Coordinates of N, CA and C in Angstrom, one line a residue:
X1 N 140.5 47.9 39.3 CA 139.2 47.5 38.8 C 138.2 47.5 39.9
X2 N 136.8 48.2 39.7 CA 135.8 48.1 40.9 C 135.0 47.4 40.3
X3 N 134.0 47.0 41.4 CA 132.9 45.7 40.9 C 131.6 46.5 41.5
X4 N 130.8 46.8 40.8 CA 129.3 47.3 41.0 C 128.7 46.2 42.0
X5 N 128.6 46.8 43.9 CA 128.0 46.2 44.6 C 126.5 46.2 44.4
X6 N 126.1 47.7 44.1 CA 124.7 47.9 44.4 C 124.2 49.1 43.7
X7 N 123.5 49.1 42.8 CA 123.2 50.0 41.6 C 121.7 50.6 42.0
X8 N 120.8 51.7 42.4 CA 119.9 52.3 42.5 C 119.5 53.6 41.9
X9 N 119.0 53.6 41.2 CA 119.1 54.9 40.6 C 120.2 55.6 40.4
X10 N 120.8 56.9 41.1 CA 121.9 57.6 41.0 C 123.1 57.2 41.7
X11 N 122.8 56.0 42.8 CA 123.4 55.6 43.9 C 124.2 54.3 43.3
X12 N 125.5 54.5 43.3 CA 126.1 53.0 42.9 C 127.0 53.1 43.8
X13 N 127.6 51.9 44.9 CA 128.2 51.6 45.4 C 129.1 50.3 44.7
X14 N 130.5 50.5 44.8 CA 131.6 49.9 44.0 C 132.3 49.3 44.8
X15 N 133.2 48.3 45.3 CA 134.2 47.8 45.9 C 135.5 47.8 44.9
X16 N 136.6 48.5 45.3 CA 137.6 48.5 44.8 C 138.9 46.8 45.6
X17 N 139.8 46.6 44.4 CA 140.6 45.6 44.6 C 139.8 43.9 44.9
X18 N 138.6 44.4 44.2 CA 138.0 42.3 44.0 C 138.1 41.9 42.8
X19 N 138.0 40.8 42.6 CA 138.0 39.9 41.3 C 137.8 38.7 41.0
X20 N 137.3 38.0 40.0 CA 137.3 36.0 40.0 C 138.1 36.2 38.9
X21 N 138.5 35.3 39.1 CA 139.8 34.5 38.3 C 138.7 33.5 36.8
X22 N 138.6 33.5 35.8 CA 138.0 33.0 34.7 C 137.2 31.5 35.2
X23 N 136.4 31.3 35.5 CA 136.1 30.0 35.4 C 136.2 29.6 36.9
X24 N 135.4 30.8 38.0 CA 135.9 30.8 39.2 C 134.7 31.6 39.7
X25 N 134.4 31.1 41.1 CA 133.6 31.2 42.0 C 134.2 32.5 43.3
X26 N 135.2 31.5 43.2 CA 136.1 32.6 44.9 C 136.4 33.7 44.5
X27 N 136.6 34.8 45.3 CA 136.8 36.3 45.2 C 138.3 36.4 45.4
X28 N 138.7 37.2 44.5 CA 140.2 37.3 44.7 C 140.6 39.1 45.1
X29 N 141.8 39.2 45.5 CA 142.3 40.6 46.0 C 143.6 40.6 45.2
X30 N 143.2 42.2 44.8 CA 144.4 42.5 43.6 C 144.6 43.9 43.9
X31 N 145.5 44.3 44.3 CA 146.3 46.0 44.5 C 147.6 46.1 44.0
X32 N 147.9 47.5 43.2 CA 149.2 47.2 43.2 C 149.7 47.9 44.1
X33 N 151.2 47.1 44.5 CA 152.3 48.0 45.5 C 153.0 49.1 44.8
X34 N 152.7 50.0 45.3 CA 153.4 51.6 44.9 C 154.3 51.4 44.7
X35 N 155.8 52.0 44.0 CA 156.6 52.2 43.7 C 158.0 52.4 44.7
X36 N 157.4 53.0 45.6 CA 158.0 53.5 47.2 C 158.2 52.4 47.9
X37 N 157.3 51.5 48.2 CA 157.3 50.8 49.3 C 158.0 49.0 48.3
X38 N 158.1 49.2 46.9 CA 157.9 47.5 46.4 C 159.5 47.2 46.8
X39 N 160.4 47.5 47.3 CA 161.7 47.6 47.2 C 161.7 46.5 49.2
X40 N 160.4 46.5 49.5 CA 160.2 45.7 50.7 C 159.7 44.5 50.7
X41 N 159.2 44.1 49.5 CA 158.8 43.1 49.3 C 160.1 41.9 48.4
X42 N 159.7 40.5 48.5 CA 160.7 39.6 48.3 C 160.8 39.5 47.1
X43 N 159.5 39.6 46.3 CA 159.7 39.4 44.6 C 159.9 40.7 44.4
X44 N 160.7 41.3 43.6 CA 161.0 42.5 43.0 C 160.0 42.1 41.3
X45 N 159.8 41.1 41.1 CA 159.1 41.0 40.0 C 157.7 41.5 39.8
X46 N 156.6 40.7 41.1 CA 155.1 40.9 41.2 C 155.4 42.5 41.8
X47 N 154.5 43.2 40.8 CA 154.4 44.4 41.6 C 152.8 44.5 41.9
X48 N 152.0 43.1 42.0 CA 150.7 43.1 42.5 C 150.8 42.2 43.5
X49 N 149.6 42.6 44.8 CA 149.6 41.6 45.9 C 148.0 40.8 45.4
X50 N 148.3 39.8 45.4 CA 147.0 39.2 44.7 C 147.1 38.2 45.6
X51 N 145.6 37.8 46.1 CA 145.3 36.6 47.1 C 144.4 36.2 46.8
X52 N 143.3 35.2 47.3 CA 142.5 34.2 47.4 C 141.8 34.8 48.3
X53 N 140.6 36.1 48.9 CA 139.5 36.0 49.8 C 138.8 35.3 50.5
X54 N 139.1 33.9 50.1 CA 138.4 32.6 50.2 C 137.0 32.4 50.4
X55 N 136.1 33.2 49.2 CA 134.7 33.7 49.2 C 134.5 33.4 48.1
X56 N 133.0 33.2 48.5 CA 131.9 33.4 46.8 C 130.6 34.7 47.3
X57 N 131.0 35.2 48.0 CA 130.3 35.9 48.3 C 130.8 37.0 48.3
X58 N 130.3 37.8 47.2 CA 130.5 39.1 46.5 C 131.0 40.2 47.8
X59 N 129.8 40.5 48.8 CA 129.5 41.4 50.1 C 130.9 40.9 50.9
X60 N 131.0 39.7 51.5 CA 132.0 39.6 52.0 C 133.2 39.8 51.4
X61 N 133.0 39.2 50.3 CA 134.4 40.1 49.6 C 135.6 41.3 49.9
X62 N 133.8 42.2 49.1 CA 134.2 43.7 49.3 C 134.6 43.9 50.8
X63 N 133.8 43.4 51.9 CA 134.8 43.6 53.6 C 136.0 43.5 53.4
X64 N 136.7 42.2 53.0 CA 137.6 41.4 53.8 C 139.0 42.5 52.7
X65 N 138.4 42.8 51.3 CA 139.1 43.8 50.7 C 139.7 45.1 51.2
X66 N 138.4 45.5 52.1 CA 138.4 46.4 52.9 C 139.4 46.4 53.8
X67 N 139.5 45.7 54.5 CA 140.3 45.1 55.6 C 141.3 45.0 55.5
X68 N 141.9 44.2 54.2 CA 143.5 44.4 53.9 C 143.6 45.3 53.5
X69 N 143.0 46.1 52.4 CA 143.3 47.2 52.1 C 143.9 48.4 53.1
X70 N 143.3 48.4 53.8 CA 143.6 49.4 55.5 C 144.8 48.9 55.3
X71 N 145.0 47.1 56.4 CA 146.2 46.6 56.4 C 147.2 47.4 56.3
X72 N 147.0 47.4 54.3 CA 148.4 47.4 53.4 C 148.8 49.0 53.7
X73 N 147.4 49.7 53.7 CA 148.2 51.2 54.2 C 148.8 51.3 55.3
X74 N 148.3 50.8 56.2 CA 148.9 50.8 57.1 C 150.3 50.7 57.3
X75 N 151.1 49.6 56.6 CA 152.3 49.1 56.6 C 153.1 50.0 55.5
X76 N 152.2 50.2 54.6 CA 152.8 51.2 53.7 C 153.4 52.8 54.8
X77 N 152.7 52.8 55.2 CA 153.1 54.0 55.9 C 153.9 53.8 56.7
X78 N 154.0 52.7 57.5 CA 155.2 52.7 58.3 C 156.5 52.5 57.7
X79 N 157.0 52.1 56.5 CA 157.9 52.0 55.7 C 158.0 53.0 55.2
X80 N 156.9 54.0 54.6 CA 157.6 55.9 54.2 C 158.2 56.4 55.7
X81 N 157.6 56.2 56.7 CA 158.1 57.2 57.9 C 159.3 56.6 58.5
X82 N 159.2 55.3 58.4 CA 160.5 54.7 58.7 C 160.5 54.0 59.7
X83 N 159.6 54.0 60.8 CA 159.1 53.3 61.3 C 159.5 51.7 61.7
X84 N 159.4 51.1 60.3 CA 159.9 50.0 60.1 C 160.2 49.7 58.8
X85 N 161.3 48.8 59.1 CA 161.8 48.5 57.8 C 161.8 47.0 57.4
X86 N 161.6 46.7 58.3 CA 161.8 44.6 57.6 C 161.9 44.2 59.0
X87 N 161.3 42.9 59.5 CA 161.8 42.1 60.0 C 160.5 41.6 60.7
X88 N 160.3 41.0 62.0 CA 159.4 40.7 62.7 C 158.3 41.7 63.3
X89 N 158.6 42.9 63.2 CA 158.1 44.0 64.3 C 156.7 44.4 62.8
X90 N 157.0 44.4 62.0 CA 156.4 44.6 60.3 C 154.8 43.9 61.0
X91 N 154.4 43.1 61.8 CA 153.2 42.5 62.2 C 152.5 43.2 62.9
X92 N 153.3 44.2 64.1 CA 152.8 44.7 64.9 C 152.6 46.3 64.6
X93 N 153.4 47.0 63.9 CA 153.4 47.9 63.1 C 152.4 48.1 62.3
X94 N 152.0 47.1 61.7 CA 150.9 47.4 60.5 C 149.8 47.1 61.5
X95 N 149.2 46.8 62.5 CA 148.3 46.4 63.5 C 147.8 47.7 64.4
X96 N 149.5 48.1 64.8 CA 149.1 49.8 65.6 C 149.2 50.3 64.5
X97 N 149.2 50.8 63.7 CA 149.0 52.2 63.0 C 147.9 52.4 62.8
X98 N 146.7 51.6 62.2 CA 145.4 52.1 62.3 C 144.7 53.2 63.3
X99 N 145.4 52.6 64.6 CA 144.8 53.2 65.7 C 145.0 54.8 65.7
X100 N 146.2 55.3 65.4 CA 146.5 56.5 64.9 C 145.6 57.5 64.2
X101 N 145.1 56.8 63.0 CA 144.0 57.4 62.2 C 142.8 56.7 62.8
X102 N 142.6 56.3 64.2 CA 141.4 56.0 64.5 C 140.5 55.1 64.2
X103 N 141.3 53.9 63.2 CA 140.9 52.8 62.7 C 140.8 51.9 64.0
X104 N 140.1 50.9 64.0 CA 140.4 49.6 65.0 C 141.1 48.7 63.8
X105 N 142.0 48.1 64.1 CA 142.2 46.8 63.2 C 141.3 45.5 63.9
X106 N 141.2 44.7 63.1 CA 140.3 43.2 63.1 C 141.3 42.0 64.1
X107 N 141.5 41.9 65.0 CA 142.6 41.1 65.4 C 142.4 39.8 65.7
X108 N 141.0 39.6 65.6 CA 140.2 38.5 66.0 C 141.1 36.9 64.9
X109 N 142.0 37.2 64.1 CA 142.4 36.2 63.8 C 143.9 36.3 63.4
X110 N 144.3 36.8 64.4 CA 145.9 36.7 64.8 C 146.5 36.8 65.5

């Protein structure tokens, strides 16, 4: 689901993966895990990663969505290449990979 950030004439900018929850202020994050990689995660049940943004603010939202979103590719990719498979290194992995594709990750709060 995308959420219409900014609508101008022909120009619409969308944020993919936000949402409020019914009767809700804070911005939540919803992606689903691909098929390939859900066999790494602990619930084999949720095949969505759904969080708490901990915002009411739409704009920040869409960032912080942004941000995990990268994240999650990030780690997703290291688990197709093989890279990594489980355990403690899964932190540092998903951190360098960005740099690869010339992302910086955000490290300022880890």
């Amino acid at each position: 689901m995308s959420v219409v950030l900014l609508e101008a004439g022909a120009l619409i900018v969308l944020a993919k993966y936000i949402f409020k929850k019914k009767n809700s202020k804070v911005w939540y994050f919803r992606r689903r895990i691909p098929e390939d990689v859900l066999g790494h995660y602990p619930s084999k049940q949720a095949k969505d990663l759904v969080f708490s943004l901990q915002t009411t603010d739409e704009g920040k939202a869409a960032g912080l969505a942004h941000k995990k979103a990268t994240e999650q590719d990030a780690l997703w990719h290291s688990f197709r290449t093989g890279e990594v498979a489980e355990g403690p290194d899964l932190v540092n992995v998903a951190l360098a990979t960005p740099s690869k594709f010339g992302l910086k990750p955000d490290q300022s709060k880890t």
